Amino acid sequence: MLKRFVVAALCILGSHLSANAATFATIDPSGSIQTFAFSINDAGSIAGDYRERNNLQHGFVRAADGTITTFDPPGSNETGAASINGTGAIAGYYYGGGNVSHGYERAADGTISTFDPPGSTDTFPAYINSKGWITGSFDGSDGNEHGFVRAPNGMIRTFDPPGSTATSAASMNRAGAIAGVYSGSGAFHGYVRAVDGTYTTFDPPGSIDTSAASIDGAGAITGYYEDGNYQIHAYVRAADGSITTFDPPRSTYTNARDVNARGAIAGDFSRKGRERGFVRAAGGKIAVFDFPAAYATYAFGINGKRSVAGYYEDVNGIFHGYVRIP
């Protein structure tokens, strides 16, 4: 499945800025045995999910003051949180009866609305923008994966780029432009869907597979691609279509995950088998960082203040959420 290609690949730089001034905080809801933080808004609120000792998964939101609230949609057996917007609304998925996944939106006041695109057999929201529009993907009754966009009033439109055999949507900016990946002609390609429904597809030079992870307000897209030597590199595609690729020195795998409103990119890379986080400024300078004493560090979300949310693996193989404040 396309979503599994994207998620698996996402789980894995020019000059450098000092990361010494940054502060870190661990995020673990009460009772958690594994915690994953994925998204951070400009107020510093963070959304993610965690597993408790009975191995059930729940969503959480952490306020800037460190207060953590856990949640599950009604009827949920497993809850995942994908994205939080500027108002504190969260989009994600949950598994209900029959192990079928559904989409949900959790408002800042805690009320939860659930939804599925027409014909969906599994729904996976990926992103909620500042206006409350949600995008993601779903498995259809036709056996194929498709993209969707849900308006704040609940109306849902489904979509696929021309020639797509499977479509996944990753991110949507305030204007409503959507970035994602589709499968076609035996490979994965990036796309941007404009508000009027027109598509532009793209691949970095030398790419045999391309994924798009995030789009900013100006239309810049970041993500990763695989070259002909099966090496993974990061890229940023400007709104005019020009593409810049980048890797930290001695990186064997670079993944860009999120771009903020000022063009700063957060992600992680592998060097000698160890994953480390990075923040790349719009001008190309990069700060490399590790959560203190972590075995591996992954960076998933970056806000307008360049605070980063993600998770790290400790020396015992346990995952914890974190926030990095520059």
mmCIF file of C-alpha atoms in Angstrom:
data_model
loop_
_atom_site.group_PDB
_atom_site.id
_atom_site.type_symbol
_atom_site.label_atom_id
_atom_site.label_comp_id
_atom_site.label_asym_id
_atom_site.label_seq_id
_atom_site.Cartn_x
_atom_site.Cartn_y
_atom_site.Cartn_z
ATOM 1 C CA MET A 1 0.000 0.000 0.000
ATOM 2 C CA LEU A 2 1.180 3.504 -0.796
ATOM 3 C CA LYS A 3 0.603 4.827 2.742
ATOM 4 C CA ARG A 4 2.826 2.054 4.093
ATOM 5 C CA PHE A 5 5.580 2.979 1.621
ATOM 6 C CA VAL A 6 5.364 6.579 2.790
ATOM 7 C CA VAL A 7 5.204 5.825 6.531
ATOM 8 C CA ALA A 8 8.003 3.267 6.427
ATOM 9 C CA ALA A 9 10.295 5.524 4.473
ATOM 10 C CA LEU A 10 9.521 8.515 6.645
ATOM 11 C CA CYS A 11 10.602 6.589 9.749
ATOM 12 C CA ILE A 12 14.219 6.646 9.129
ATOM 13 C CA LEU A 13 23.377 19.598 4.803
ATOM 14 C CA GLY A 14 25.488 22.223 3.729
ATOM 15 C CA SER A 15 26.985 24.281 6.556
ATOM 16 C CA HIS A 16 26.015 23.892 10.198
ATOM 17 C CA LEU A 17 24.537 26.096 12.892
ATOM 18 C CA SER A 18 25.285 25.519 16.564
ATOM 19 C CA ALA A 19 22.621 23.433 18.298
ATOM 20 C CA ASN A 20 24.122 23.961 21.768
ATOM 21 C CA ALA A 21 21.676 26.701 22.797
ATOM 22 C CA ALA A 22 18.597 24.520 22.324
ATOM 23 C CA THR A 23 16.654 23.066 25.233
ATOM 24 C CA PHE A 24 14.854 19.716 25.214
ATOM 25 C CA ALA A 25 11.933 18.232 27.120
ATOM 26 C CA THR A 26 10.747 14.628 27.141
ATOM 27 C CA ILE A 27 7.074 13.893 26.465
ATOM 28 C CA ASP A 28 5.508 10.783 27.992
ATOM 29 C CA PRO A 29 1.825 10.590 28.964
ATOM 30 C CA SER A 30 1.128 8.780 32.212
ATOM 31 C CA GLY A 31 1.272 5.016 31.698
ATOM 32 C CA SER A 32 3.058 5.244 28.340
ATOM 33 C CA ILE A 33 5.521 2.568 27.307
ATOM 34 C CA GLN A 34 6.146 4.110 23.849
ATOM 35 C CA THR A 35 5.461 7.754 22.872
ATOM 36 C CA PHE A 36 5.545 9.396 19.436
ATOM 37 C CA ALA A 37 5.146 13.164 18.877
ATOM 38 C CA PHE A 38 4.359 14.193 15.301
ATOM 39 C CA SER A 39 3.093 17.774 15.005
ATOM 40 C CA ILE A 40 3.620 21.142 16.721
ATOM 41 C CA ASN A 41 1.773 24.442 16.202
ATOM 42 C CA ASP A 42 3.034 27.990 16.713
ATOM 43 C CA ALA A 43 1.616 28.114 20.251
ATOM 44 C CA GLY A 44 3.824 25.137 21.119
ATOM 45 C CA SER A 45 1.026 22.579 21.459
ATOM 46 C CA ILE A 46 2.053 19.102 20.309
ATOM 47 C CA ALA A 47 -0.025 16.183 19.049
ATOM 48 C CA GLY A 48 0.958 12.545 18.945
ATOM 49 C CA ASP A 49 0.086 9.100 20.206
ATOM 50 C CA TYR A 50 1.367 6.586 22.723
ATOM 51 C CA ARG A 51 1.060 2.960 23.748
ATOM 52 C CA GLU A 52 0.223 1.891 27.263
ATOM 53 C CA ARG A 53 1.175 -1.314 29.057
ATOM 54 C CA ASN A 54 -1.748 -3.297 27.661
ATOM 55 C CA ASN A 55 -0.388 -2.280 24.222
ATOM 56 C CA LEU A 56 -3.388 -0.120 23.314
ATOM 57 C CA GLN A 57 -2.708 3.132 21.462
ATOM 58 C CA HIS A 58 -4.205 6.519 22.394
ATOM 59 C CA GLY A 59 -3.900 10.099 21.205
ATOM 60 C CA PHE A 60 -2.497 12.967 23.235
ATOM 61 C CA VAL A 61 -2.038 16.717 23.074
ATOM 62 C CA ARG A 62 0.652 18.468 25.101
ATOM 63 C CA ALA A 63 0.191 22.174 25.853
ATOM 64 C CA ALA A 64 3.161 24.545 25.830
ATOM 65 C CA ASP A 65 3.200 24.502 29.642
ATOM 66 C CA GLY A 66 3.734 20.726 29.593
ATOM 67 C CA THR A 67 0.176 19.698 30.485
ATOM 68 C CA ILE A 68 -0.789 16.489 28.654
ATOM 69 C CA THR A 69 -4.353 15.506 27.760
ATOM 70 C CA THR A 70 -5.057 12.041 26.368
ATOM 71 C CA PHE A 71 -8.057 11.151 24.220
ATOM 72 C CA ASP A 72 -9.832 8.575 22.077
ATOM 73 C CA PRO A 73 -12.805 8.984 19.736
ATOM 74 C CA PRO A 74 -15.930 7.106 20.855
ATOM 75 C CA GLY A 75 -15.680 3.423 19.947
ATOM 76 C CA SER A 76 -11.925 3.568 19.374
ATOM 77 C CA ASN A 77 -9.761 0.512 19.939
ATOM 78 C CA GLU A 78 -6.592 2.309 18.735
ATOM 79 C CA THR A 79 -6.087 6.051 18.175
ATOM 80 C CA GLY A 80 -3.418 7.824 16.140
ATOM 81 C CA ALA A 81 -2.871 11.615 15.989
ATOM 82 C CA ALA A 82 -1.381 13.019 12.782
ATOM 83 C CA SER A 83 -1.572 16.836 12.829
ATOM 84 C CA ILE A 84 -2.454 19.844 14.995
ATOM 85 C CA ASN A 85 -3.312 23.278 13.571
ATOM 86 C CA GLY A 86 -2.975 26.785 14.954
ATOM 87 C CA THR A 87 -6.324 26.694 16.761
ATOM 88 C CA GLY A 88 -5.435 23.429 18.519
ATOM 89 C CA ALA A 89 -7.661 21.198 16.377
ATOM 90 C CA ILE A 90 -6.217 17.734 15.757
ATOM 91 C CA ALA A 91 -6.765 15.362 12.839
ATOM 92 C CA GLY A 92 -6.002 11.666 12.952
ATOM 93 C CA TYR A 93 -7.414 8.177 12.674
ATOM 94 C CA TYR A 94 -8.802 5.487 14.935
ATOM 95 C CA TYR A 95 -9.599 1.809 14.610
ATOM 96 C CA GLY A 96 -13.114 0.771 15.526
ATOM 97 C CA GLY A 97 -15.090 -2.444 15.177
ATOM 98 C CA GLY A 98 -13.830 -4.893 12.606
ATOM 99 C CA ASN A 99 -10.391 -3.264 12.788
ATOM 100 C CA VAL A 100 -11.544 -0.630 10.288
ATOM 101 C CA SER A 101 -9.871 2.784 10.496
ATOM 102 C CA HIS A 102 -11.860 6.027 10.441
ATOM 103 C CA GLY A 103 -10.948 9.698 10.403
ATOM 104 C CA TYR A 104 -11.593 12.159 13.205
ATOM 105 C CA GLU A 105 -11.223 15.816 14.037
ATOM 106 C CA ARG A 106 -10.733 16.805 17.685
ATOM 107 C CA ALA A 107 -11.547 20.465 18.334
ATOM 108 C CA ALA A 108 -9.557 22.515 20.827
ATOM 109 C CA ASP A 109 -12.399 22.127 23.370
ATOM 110 C CA GLY A 110 -12.097 18.329 23.151
ATOM 111 C CA THR A 111 -15.194 17.563 21.071
ATOM 112 C CA ILE A 112 -14.569 14.901 18.440
ATOM 113 C CA SER A 113 -16.200 14.467 15.028
ATOM 114 C CA THR A 114 -15.636 11.298 13.036
ATOM 115 C CA PHE A 115 -15.844 10.852 9.265
ATOM 116 C CA ASP A 116 -15.091 8.659 6.258
ATOM 117 C CA PRO A 117 -15.008 9.534 2.553
ATOM 118 C CA PRO A 118 -17.748 7.872 0.494
ATOM 119 C CA GLY A 119 -16.817 4.298 -0.373
ATOM 120 C CA SER A 120 -14.009 4.175 2.176
ATOM 121 C CA THR A 121 -12.956 0.894 3.744
ATOM 122 C CA ASP A 122 -10.111 2.536 5.748
ATOM 123 C CA THR A 123 -9.473 6.260 6.314
ATOM 124 C CA PHE A 124 -6.166 7.940 7.211
ATOM 125 C CA PRO A 125 -6.206 11.735 7.699
ATOM 126 C CA ALA A 126 -2.711 13.236 7.459
ATOM 127 C CA TYR A 127 -3.009 16.993 7.946
ATOM 128 C CA ILE A 128 -5.325 19.763 9.162
ATOM 129 C CA ASN A 129 -4.597 23.316 8.035
ATOM 130 C CA SER A 130 -5.184 26.564 9.906
ATOM 131 C CA LYS A 131 -8.681 26.926 8.412
ATOM 132 C CA GLY A 132 -9.777 23.458 9.517
ATOM 133 C CA TRP A 133 -9.536 21.710 6.147
ATOM 134 C CA ILE A 134 -8.308 18.122 6.430
ATOM 135 C CA THR A 135 -6.530 16.030 3.823
ATOM 136 C CA GLY A 136 -5.328 12.446 3.755
ATOM 137 C CA SER A 137 -5.959 9.147 2.009
ATOM 138 C CA PHE A 138 -8.411 6.280 2.119
ATOM 139 C CA ASP A 139 -8.731 2.761 0.817
ATOM 140 C CA GLY A 140 -11.734 2.585 -1.467
ATOM 141 C CA SER A 141 -14.215 -0.191 -2.068
ATOM 142 C CA ASP A 142 -12.517 -0.529 -5.464
ATOM 143 C CA GLY A 143 -9.398 -1.798 -3.670
ATOM 144 C CA ASN A 144 -7.346 1.295 -4.530
ATOM 145 C CA GLU A 145 -5.981 4.139 -2.427
ATOM 146 C CA HIS A 146 -7.217 7.689 -3.084
ATOM 147 C CA GLY A 147 -6.743 11.186 -1.714
ATOM 148 C CA PHE A 148 -9.421 13.261 -0.022
ATOM 149 C CA VAL A 149 -9.989 16.771 1.258
ATOM 150 C CA ARG A 150 -12.610 17.534 3.909
ATOM 151 C CA ALA A 151 -14.059 21.036 4.341
ATOM 152 C CA PRO A 152 -14.827 22.476 7.802
ATOM 153 C CA ASN A 153 -18.538 21.923 7.126
ATOM 154 C CA GLY A 154 -17.901 18.191 6.683
ATOM 155 C CA MET A 155 -18.154 17.985 2.902
ATOM 156 C CA ILE A 156 -15.571 15.584 1.432
ATOM 157 C CA ARG A 157 -14.089 15.548 -2.054
ATOM 158 C CA THR A 158 -11.952 12.661 -3.286
ATOM 159 C CA PHE A 159 -9.202 12.961 -5.869
ATOM 160 C CA ASP A 160 -6.410 11.262 -7.807
ATOM 161 C CA PRO A 161 -3.758 12.804 -10.061
ATOM 162 C CA PRO A 162 -4.059 11.711 -13.720
ATOM 163 C CA GLY A 163 -2.509 8.285 -14.261
ATOM 164 C CA SER A 164 -2.487 7.437 -10.559
ATOM 165 C CA THR A 165 -2.979 3.872 -9.381
ATOM 166 C CA ALA A 166 -2.654 4.900 -5.710
ATOM 167 C CA THR A 167 -2.776 8.371 -4.142
ATOM 168 C CA SER A 168 -1.684 9.632 -0.725
ATOM 169 C CA ALA A 169 -2.019 13.234 0.501
ATOM 170 C CA ALA A 170 0.533 14.419 3.069
ATOM 171 C CA SER A 171 0.033 18.139 3.709
ATOM 172 C CA MET A 172 -2.091 21.179 2.861
ATOM 173 C CA ASN A 173 -1.283 24.868 3.251
ATOM 174 C CA ARG A 174 -3.583 27.680 4.349
ATOM 175 C CA ALA A 175 -4.551 28.455 0.742
ATOM 176 C CA GLY A 176 -5.670 24.847 0.212
ATOM 177 C CA ALA A 177 -2.858 23.554 -1.997
ATOM 178 C CA ILE A 178 -2.158 19.875 -1.263
ATOM 179 C CA ALA A 179 1.132 18.001 -1.570
ATOM 180 C CA GLY A 180 1.479 14.251 -1.676
ATOM 181 C CA VAL A 181 2.659 11.205 -3.564
ATOM 182 C CA TYR A 182 1.056 8.945 -6.139
ATOM 183 C CA SER A 183 1.975 5.712 -7.852
ATOM 184 C CA GLY A 184 2.077 5.651 -11.613
ATOM 185 C CA SER A 185 4.146 4.070 -14.406
ATOM 186 C CA GLY A 186 5.799 1.734 -11.918
ATOM 187 C CA ALA A 187 7.181 4.444 -9.622
ATOM 188 C CA PHE A 188 6.204 6.945 -6.930
ATOM 189 C CA HIS A 189 6.016 10.629 -7.836
ATOM 190 C CA GLY A 190 5.356 13.866 -5.999
ATOM 191 C CA TYR A 191 2.430 16.110 -6.820
ATOM 192 C CA VAL A 192 0.875 19.399 -5.810
ATOM 193 C CA ARG A 193 -2.868 19.884 -6.206
ATOM 194 C CA ALA A 194 -3.873 23.515 -6.586
ATOM 195 C CA VAL A 195 -7.068 24.911 -5.074
ATOM 196 C CA ASP A 196 -8.746 24.782 -8.498
ATOM 197 C CA GLY A 197 -8.053 21.034 -8.712
ATOM 198 C CA THR A 198 -5.220 21.192 -11.243
ATOM 199 C CA TYR A 199 -2.150 19.031 -10.680
ATOM 200 C CA THR A 200 1.561 19.499 -11.112
ATOM 201 C CA THR A 201 3.663 16.362 -10.780
ATOM 202 C CA PHE A 202 7.390 16.335 -10.142
ATOM 203 C CA ASP A 203 10.497 14.290 -9.410
ATOM 204 C CA PRO A 204 13.934 15.553 -8.342
ATOM 205 C CA PRO A 205 16.667 14.905 -10.945
ATOM 206 C CA GLY A 206 17.844 11.288 -10.783
ATOM 207 C CA SER A 207 14.858 10.124 -8.720
ATOM 208 C CA ILE A 208 13.420 6.663 -9.177
ATOM 209 C CA ASP A 209 10.876 7.183 -6.349
ATOM 210 C CA THR A 210 9.701 10.493 -4.885
ATOM 211 C CA SER A 211 7.668 11.334 -1.779
ATOM 212 C CA ALA A 212 6.331 14.727 -0.687
ATOM 213 C CA ALA A 213 5.943 15.356 3.041
ATOM 214 C CA SER A 214 4.973 19.009 3.617
ATOM 215 C CA ILE A 215 3.975 22.216 1.820
ATOM 216 C CA ASP A 216 4.332 25.755 3.184
ATOM 217 C CA GLY A 217 2.206 28.846 2.620
ATOM 218 C CA ALA A 218 4.298 29.994 -0.340
ATOM 219 C CA GLY A 219 3.922 26.620 -2.050
ATOM 220 C CA ALA A 220 7.387 25.218 -1.272
ATOM 221 C CA ILE A 221 7.365 21.440 -0.815
ATOM 222 C CA THR A 222 9.836 19.255 1.028
ATOM 223 C CA GLY A 223 10.289 15.503 1.169
ATOM 224 C CA TYR A 224 12.694 12.819 0.062
ATOM 225 C CA TYR A 225 13.579 10.797 -3.019
ATOM 226 C CA GLU A 226 15.442 7.609 -3.859
ATOM 227 C CA ASP A 227 18.129 7.707 -6.540
ATOM 228 C CA GLY A 228 19.291 5.000 -8.931
ATOM 229 C CA ASN A 229 21.764 3.725 -6.346
ATOM 230 C CA TYR A 230 18.904 3.271 -3.836
ATOM 231 C CA GLN A 231 20.173 6.138 -1.691
ATOM 232 C CA ILE A 232 17.664 8.436 0.027
ATOM 233 C CA HIS A 233 18.121 12.215 -0.184
ATOM 234 C CA ALA A 234 16.090 15.232 0.925
ATOM 235 C CA TYR A 235 14.829 18.005 -1.328
ATOM 236 C CA VAL A 236 12.931 21.272 -1.286
ATOM 237 C CA ARG A 237 10.880 22.302 -4.310
ATOM 238 C CA ALA A 238 10.195 26.033 -4.620
ATOM 239 C CA ALA A 239 6.836 27.327 -5.819
ATOM 240 C CA ASP A 240 8.397 28.073 -9.233
ATOM 241 C CA GLY A 241 9.247 24.375 -9.617
ATOM 242 C CA SER A 242 12.991 24.596 -9.019
ATOM 243 C CA ILE A 243 14.312 21.766 -6.835
ATOM 244 C CA THR A 244 17.251 21.831 -4.418
ATOM 245 C CA THR A 245 18.523 18.551 -2.992
ATOM 246 C CA PHE A 246 20.565 18.256 0.189
ATOM 247 C CA ASP A 247 22.251 15.809 2.569
ATOM 248 C CA PRO A 248 24.305 16.238 5.725
ATOM 249 C CA PRO A 249 27.975 15.279 5.334
ATOM 250 C CA ARG A 250 28.438 11.488 5.416
ATOM 251 C CA SER A 251 24.689 10.933 5.494
ATOM 252 C CA THR A 252 23.529 7.565 4.221
ATOM 253 C CA TYR A 253 19.813 8.464 4.434
ATOM 254 C CA THR A 254 18.230 11.920 4.640
ATOM 255 C CA ASN A 255 14.545 12.551 5.169
ATOM 256 C CA ALA A 256 12.865 15.963 5.300
ATOM 257 C CA ARG A 257 9.512 15.808 7.085
ATOM 258 C CA ASP A 258 8.100 19.299 7.668
ATOM 259 C CA VAL A 259 8.554 22.876 6.447
ATOM 260 C CA ASN A 260 7.335 25.896 8.413
ATOM 261 C CA ALA A 261 5.929 29.210 7.179
ATOM 262 C CA ARG A 262 9.425 30.709 6.918
ATOM 263 C CA GLY A 263 10.852 27.869 4.867
ATOM 264 C CA ALA A 264 12.741 26.139 7.702
ATOM 265 C CA ILE A 265 12.772 22.356 7.334
ATOM 266 C CA ALA A 266 12.944 19.682 10.025
ATOM 267 C CA GLY A 267 13.880 16.079 9.473
ATOM 268 C CA ASP A 268 16.400 13.409 10.300
ATOM 269 C CA PHE A 269 19.242 11.530 8.695
ATOM 270 C CA SER A 270 21.394 8.467 9.273
ATOM 271 C CA ARG A 271 25.146 8.545 9.753
ATOM 272 C CA LYS A 272 26.995 5.321 10.580
ATOM 273 C CA GLY A 273 23.684 3.661 11.386
ATOM 274 C CA ARG A 274 22.564 6.314 13.871
ATOM 275 C CA GLU A 275 19.595 8.614 13.253
ATOM 276 C CA ARG A 276 20.002 12.319 14.114
ATOM 277 C CA GLY A 277 17.709 15.330 13.772
ATOM 278 C CA PHE A 278 18.282 18.487 11.768
ATOM 279 C CA VAL A 279 16.785 21.897 11.106
ATOM 280 C CA ARG A 280 17.597 23.484 7.744
ATOM 281 C CA ALA A 281 17.075 27.247 7.499
ATOM 282 C CA ALA A 282 15.511 28.706 4.356
ATOM 283 C CA GLY A 283 18.962 29.903 3.291
ATOM 284 C CA GLY A 284 20.392 26.381 3.469
ATOM 285 C CA LYS A 285 22.250 26.416 6.802
ATOM 286 C CA ILE A 286 21.633 23.362 8.934
ATOM 287 C CA ALA A 287 21.668 22.644 12.659
ATOM 288 C CA VAL A 288 22.213 18.979 13.478
ATOM 289 C CA PHE A 289 21.022 17.761 16.861
ATOM 290 C CA ASP A 290 20.512 14.725 19.080
ATOM 291 C CA PHE A 291 18.248 14.389 22.052
ATOM 292 C CA PRO A 292 20.676 14.166 25.005
ATOM 293 C CA ALA A 293 21.873 10.587 25.584
ATOM 294 C CA ALA A 294 19.501 9.236 22.909
ATOM 295 C CA TYR A 295 20.420 6.253 20.776
ATOM 296 C CA ALA A 296 18.424 7.688 17.835
ATOM 297 C CA THR A 297 16.578 10.976 17.250
ATOM 298 C CA TYR A 298 13.742 11.589 14.773
ATOM 299 C CA ALA A 299 12.312 15.035 13.936
ATOM 300 C CA PHE A 300 8.749 15.268 12.608
ATOM 301 C CA GLY A 301 7.239 18.749 13.062
ATOM 302 C CA ILE A 302 8.553 22.315 13.107
ATOM 303 C CA ASN A 303 6.604 25.462 13.966
ATOM 304 C CA GLY A 304 7.106 29.108 13.034
ATOM 305 C CA LYS A 305 9.411 29.617 16.021
ATOM 306 C CA ARG A 306 11.602 26.700 14.863
ATOM 307 C CA SER A 307 10.626 24.524 17.807
ATOM 308 C CA VAL A 308 10.735 20.864 16.781
ATOM 309 C CA ALA A 309 8.617 17.921 17.900
ATOM 310 C CA GLY A 310 9.556 14.304 17.371
ATOM 311 C CA TYR A 311 10.598 11.215 19.236
ATOM 312 C CA TYR A 312 13.809 9.546 20.331
ATOM 313 C CA GLU A 313 14.905 6.012 21.158
ATOM 314 C CA ASP A 314 16.738 5.493 24.426
ATOM 315 C CA VAL A 315 19.509 2.951 25.045
ATOM 316 C CA ASN A 316 16.880 0.406 26.150
ATOM 317 C CA GLY A 317 14.978 0.629 22.869
ATOM 318 C CA ILE A 318 12.085 2.645 24.340
ATOM 319 C CA PHE A 319 10.653 5.554 22.336
ATOM 320 C CA HIS A 320 9.769 8.879 23.966
ATOM 321 C CA GLY A 321 8.347 12.075 22.542
ATOM 322 C CA TYR A 322 10.314 15.301 22.805
ATOM 323 C CA VAL A 323 10.203 18.991 22.028
ATOM 324 C CA ARG A 324 13.315 20.962 21.071
ATOM 325 C CA ILE A 325 13.162 24.722 21.700
ATOM 326 C CA PRO A 326 15.923 26.742 20.007
#
